[in-house]
Coordinates of C-alpha atoms in Angstrom, one line a residue:
Chain J
M1 CA -62.5 -57.1 55.8
L2 CA -63.1 -57.1 52.0
G3 CA -63.5 -53.4 52.0
F4 CA -60.2 -53.0 53.7
R5 CA -58.5 -55.4 51.2
L6 CA -60.0 -53.5 48.3
F7 CA -58.8 -50.2 49.8
F8 CA -55.4 -51.7 50.3
I9 CA -55.3 -53.0 46.7
G10 CA -56.5 -49.7 45.5
I11 CA -53.7 -47.9 47.3
L12 CA -51.1 -50.4 46.0
A13 CA -52.4 -50.1 42.5
S14 CA -52.3 -46.3 42.7
A15 CA -48.8 -46.4 44.0
V16 CA -47.6 -48.7 41.2
I17 CA -49.4 -46.6 38.6
G18 CA -48.0 -43.4 40.1
A19 CA -44.5 -44.9 40.2
G20 CA -44.9 -46.0 36.6
V21 CA -46.0 -42.5 35.5
Y22 CA -43.2 -41.0 37.5
V23 CA -40.6 -43.2 35.9
M24 CA -42.1 -42.4 32.5
K25 CA -41.8 -38.7 33.3
L26 CA -38.2 -39.1 34.4
R27 CA -37.4 -40.9 31.2
S28 CA -39.0 -38.2 29.2
D29 CA -37.2 -35.5 31.1
N30 CA -34.0 -37.5 30.7
A31 CA -34.5 -37.6 26.9
I32 CA -35.2 -33.9 26.8
L33 CA -32.1 -33.2 28.9
K34 CA -30.0 -35.3 26.7
A35 CA -31.3 -33.6 23.6
N36 CA -30.7 -30.2 25.3
A37 CA -27.1 -31.3 26.1
V38 CA -26.5 -32.2 22.5
K39 CA -27.9 -28.9 21.3
M40 CA -25.8 -27.0 23.9
E41 CA -22.7 -28.9 22.7
E42 CA -23.6 -28.0 19.1
A43 CA -24.1 -24.4 20.1
I44 CA -20.8 -24.3 22.0
S45 CA -19.1 -25.8 19.0
D46 CA -20.7 -23.2 16.7
Q47 CA -19.6 -20.4 19.0
Q48 CA -16.1 -21.8 19.1
E49 CA -16.0 -21.8 15.3
L50 CA -17.3 -18.2 15.3
I51 CA -14.7 -17.1 17.9
T52 CA -11.9 -18.8 15.9
Q53 CA -13.1 -17.1 12.7
Q54 CA -13.3 -13.8 14.4
K55 CA -9.8 -14.2 15.8
E56 CA -8.6 -14.9 12.2
D57 CA -10.5 -11.9 10.9
F58 CA -8.9 -9.6 13.5
K59 CA -5.5 -10.9 12.6
E60 CA -6.2 -10.2 8.9
I61 CA -7.5 -6.7 9.7
L62 CA -4.5 -5.9 11.8
A63 CA -2.1 -7.2 9.1
A64 CA -3.9 -5.2 6.4
N65 CA -3.8 -2.0 8.6
Q66 CA -0.1 -2.5 9.3
K67 CA 0.7 -2.9 5.6
M68 CA -1.3 0.1 4.7
N69 CA 0.5 2.2 7.4
E70 CA 3.8 1.0 6.1
L71 CA 2.9 1.9 2.6
V72 CA 1.8 5.4 3.6
G73 CA 5.0 5.9 5.6
A74 CA 7.2 4.7 2.7
L75 CA 5.3 7.0 0.2
K76 CA 5.7 9.9 2.6
K77 CA 9.4 9.3 2.7
D78 CA 9.6 9.3 -1.1
L79 CA 7.9 12.7 -1.1
E80 CA 10.3 14.0 1.5
D81 CA 13.3 12.7 -0.6
L82 CA 11.9 14.6 -3.6
D83 CA 11.7 17.8 -1.5
K84 CA 15.3 17.3 -0.4
R85 CA 16.5 16.8 -3.9
F86 CA 15.2 20.3 -4.8
N87 CA 16.3 22.1 -1.7
K88 CA 19.3 20.1 -0.3
K89 CA 21.8 22.4 1.4
N90 CA 20.0 25.5 0.3
R91 CA 20.3 24.4 -3.3
D92 CA 18.9 26.9 -5.8
F93 CA 17.4 24.7 -8.6
G94 CA 16.8 27.7 -10.9
K95 CA 20.4 28.9 -10.6
L96 CA 21.7 25.5 -11.3
A97 CA 19.6 25.3 -14.4
I98 CA 21.1 28.5 -15.7
E99 CA 24.6 27.4 -14.9
K100 CA 24.4 23.8 -16.1
T101 CA 21.5 23.9 -18.5
G102 CA 22.3 20.8 -20.5
A103 CA 23.1 18.6 -17.4
I104 CA 19.9 19.7 -15.5
E105 CA 17.8 19.2 -18.7
R106 CA 19.1 15.6 -18.8
I107 CA 18.4 15.1 -15.1
I108 CA 14.9 16.4 -15.2
N109 CA 14.1 14.4 -18.3
K110 CA 15.4 11.3 -16.7
G111 CA 13.4 12.2 -13.5
G112 CA 10.3 12.8 -15.6
D113 CA 10.5 9.4 -17.2
A114 CA 11.1 7.8 -13.8
A115 CA 8.1 9.7 -12.3
A116 CA 5.9 8.6 -15.2
R117 CA 6.9 5.0 -14.6
C118 CA 6.0 5.5 -10.9
L119 CA 2.5 6.5 -12.0
E120 CA 2.2 3.4 -14.1
I121 CA 3.2 1.2 -11.2
A122 CA 0.9 3.0 -8.8
S123 CA -2.0 2.4 -11.3
G124 CA -1.3 -1.3 -11.1
A125 CA 1.4 -2.0 -13.7
E126 CA 3.6 -5.1 -13.1
L127 CA 7.2 -4.6 -12.0
T128 CA 9.9 -5.6 -14.4
E129 CA 12.6 -8.1 -13.4
Q130 CA 15.1 -5.2 -13.5
E131 CA 12.9 -3.2 -11.0
I132 CA 12.4 -6.2 -8.7
N133 CA 16.1 -7.1 -8.6
A134 CA 17.4 -3.5 -8.1
T135 CA 19.3 -3.2 -4.9
K136 CA 21.8 -0.5 -5.6
K137 CA 21.2 3.3 -5.8
S138 CA 22.3 3.3 -9.4
E139 CA 19.7 0.7 -10.3
I140 CA 16.6 2.0 -8.5
N141 CA 13.9 4.4 -9.6
R142 CA 14.8 7.3 -7.5
E143 CA 11.4 8.9 -7.7
C144 CA 9.6 6.1 -5.9
P145 CA 11.9 3.3 -4.7
S146 CA 9.3 2.2 -2.1
I147 CA 6.9 1.0 -4.8
A148 CA 9.2 0.4 -7.8
N149 CA 12.1 -1.5 -6.1
P150 CA 10.8 -3.9 -3.4
N151 CA 14.3 -5.3 -2.7
Y152 CA 16.1 -2.0 -2.3
V153 CA 17.1 -1.2 1.3
P154 CA 18.1 2.4 1.6
Y155 CA 21.8 2.8 2.7
Chain W
M1 CA -60.5 -44.3 9.8
S2 CA -58.7 -46.4 7.2
L3 CA -59.4 -43.8 4.5
T4 CA -58.0 -40.9 6.5
S5 CA -54.9 -42.8 7.6
C6 CA -54.0 -43.6 4.0
S7 CA -54.2 -40.0 2.9
G8 CA -51.0 -38.7 1.2
V9 CA -50.7 -35.5 3.2
K10 CA -47.3 -35.2 4.7
E11 CA -45.8 -32.9 7.3
L12 CA -44.1 -29.9 5.8
T13 CA -40.4 -29.5 6.4
I14 CA -39.2 -26.0 6.1
F15 CA -35.5 -25.4 6.1
K16 CA -33.2 -22.4 5.6
K17 CA -30.0 -22.4 3.7
K18 CA -27.5 -19.5 3.8
V19 CA -26.6 -18.5 0.3
E20 CA -23.3 -16.5 -0.1
R21 CA -23.7 -13.1 -1.7
E22 CA -22.6 -13.1 -5.3
K23 CA -19.2 -11.7 -6.0
L24 CA -19.0 -8.2 -7.5
N25 CA -16.3 -9.3 -9.9
L26 CA -15.6 -6.0 -11.5
D27 CA -12.5 -6.0 -13.6
K28 CA -9.6 -4.0 -12.2
P29 CA -8.8 -1.0 -14.3
S30 CA -5.9 -1.6 -16.6
A31 CA -2.6 0.0 -15.6
L32 CA -1.6 3.3 -17.1
Q33 CA 0.7 3.5 -20.1
L34 CA 2.0 7.0 -20.2
E35 CA 3.6 8.9 -23.1
Q36 CA 7.2 10.1 -22.7
L37 CA 7.5 13.8 -22.3
R38 CA 10.5 16.0 -23.1
W39 CA 11.4 18.9 -20.9
I40 CA 13.4 21.8 -22.4
I41 CA 15.1 24.3 -20.1
I42 CA 15.1 27.7 -21.6
T43 CA 17.2 30.6 -20.2
S44 CA 17.8 34.1 -21.4
E45 CA 21.1 32.9 -22.8
N46 CA 19.9 29.8 -24.8
A47 CA 16.5 31.0 -25.8
E48 CA 17.4 31.8 -29.4
E49 CA 19.2 28.5 -29.9
V50 CA 16.3 26.6 -28.4
F51 CA 13.8 28.2 -30.7
R52 CA 16.1 27.8 -33.7
K53 CA 16.5 24.0 -32.9
L54 CA 12.7 23.6 -32.6
E55 CA 12.2 25.2 -36.1
E56 CA 14.9 23.0 -37.5
Q57 CA 13.1 19.9 -36.2
G58 CA 9.8 21.2 -37.7
I59 CA 8.3 21.8 -34.3
D60 CA 6.3 25.0 -33.7
P61 CA 8.6 27.5 -32.0
V62 CA 6.5 27.8 -28.9
L63 CA 7.0 26.6 -25.4
F64 CA 4.7 26.4 -22.4
G65 CA 6.8 27.6 -19.5
L66 CA 7.2 27.0 -15.8
T67 CA 9.4 28.8 -13.4
D68 CA 11.9 26.7 -11.3
K69 CA 9.5 27.0 -8.3
D70 CA 6.5 25.9 -10.3
F71 CA 8.4 23.0 -11.8
E72 CA 9.2 21.9 -8.2
L73 CA 5.5 22.2 -7.3
L74 CA 4.4 20.3 -10.4
A75 CA 6.8 17.5 -9.5
K76 CA 5.5 17.3 -5.9
N77 CA 1.9 17.5 -7.1
F78 CA 2.5 14.5 -9.4
A79 CA 4.2 12.6 -6.5
R80 CA 1.1 13.3 -4.4
I81 CA -1.2 12.1 -7.1
R82 CA 0.9 9.0 -7.5
N83 CA 0.9 8.3 -3.8
Q84 CA -2.9 8.7 -3.6
L85 CA -3.3 6.4 -6.6
K86 CA -1.1 3.7 -5.1
I87 CA -2.9 3.9 -1.7
T88 CA -6.4 3.7 -3.3
N89 CA -5.3 0.8 -5.5
D90 CA -3.8 -1.1 -2.6
L91 CA -6.9 -0.4 -0.5
L92 CA -9.1 -1.9 -3.2
D93 CA -6.9 -5.0 -3.3
K94 CA -7.1 -5.4 0.5
Y95 CA -10.9 -5.1 0.5
K96 CA -11.1 -7.7 -2.3
E97 CA -8.7 -10.0 -0.4
Y98 CA -10.7 -9.7 2.8
Y99 CA -14.2 -10.0 1.4
E100 CA -13.6 -12.2 -1.6
P101 CA -10.8 -14.5 -0.5
E102 CA -10.1 -17.1 -3.3
K103 CA -8.4 -19.6 -1.1
K104 CA -11.1 -19.9 1.6
I105 CA -13.8 -20.5 -1.0
E106 CA -11.7 -23.2 -2.7
N107 CA -11.3 -24.9 0.6
K108 CA -15.0 -24.8 1.2
D109 CA -15.7 -26.4 -2.1
E110 CA -13.3 -29.2 -1.4

């Protein structure tokens, strides 16, 4: 009878100890899971920040590309306009220079000064108030309006 | 036991901190300031007059010539150089804006 009791107590004690150990393990697992959840949330937050930053970077890259493309297009147009000035309606520049020497000399000197100013601007020179405010054909630098006269809209 | 538990040895803590790369901060080249040139058109008809005027002004009566076609090419070449200069300069500005943005760093400091 005593043996049976002892056996029963032993089983009971083992069960209680086992349950205690199991609860302890559950608590420990729970703590680990909580810590993991916090880490996951942090990681997700970091990822979100990274994604947001990447989106902003892409926007900036696109805007920079667009601006550069616009600039290249505008400069190409300036070059085409220069070509037109020499050859408009089968114009013979040499013949004109012989016929109207004085007038053409004045024109090319004015154009030369304007072209030199364009080079200064292209190398980083600040625009003058006059250049910024120019909106009429008579006010603009005809050699490079795209960079010298930001407020001029061709008409 | 008591001696060992009182020892001053502490657990090492190793941490990493990301340090931003130093800015290059090279000065941008100063803008060009060009000299003014004077073009003279010389034809078979006005050649003598042009040379006479040069002598009167105390300038050596010698001119370096271009045909009308070459003048046109020179003008176009200069326009191409100007365009390339502008593109390169703007490209440099864009890179600087992108990789060394002043505003973002100011915000971070705040």
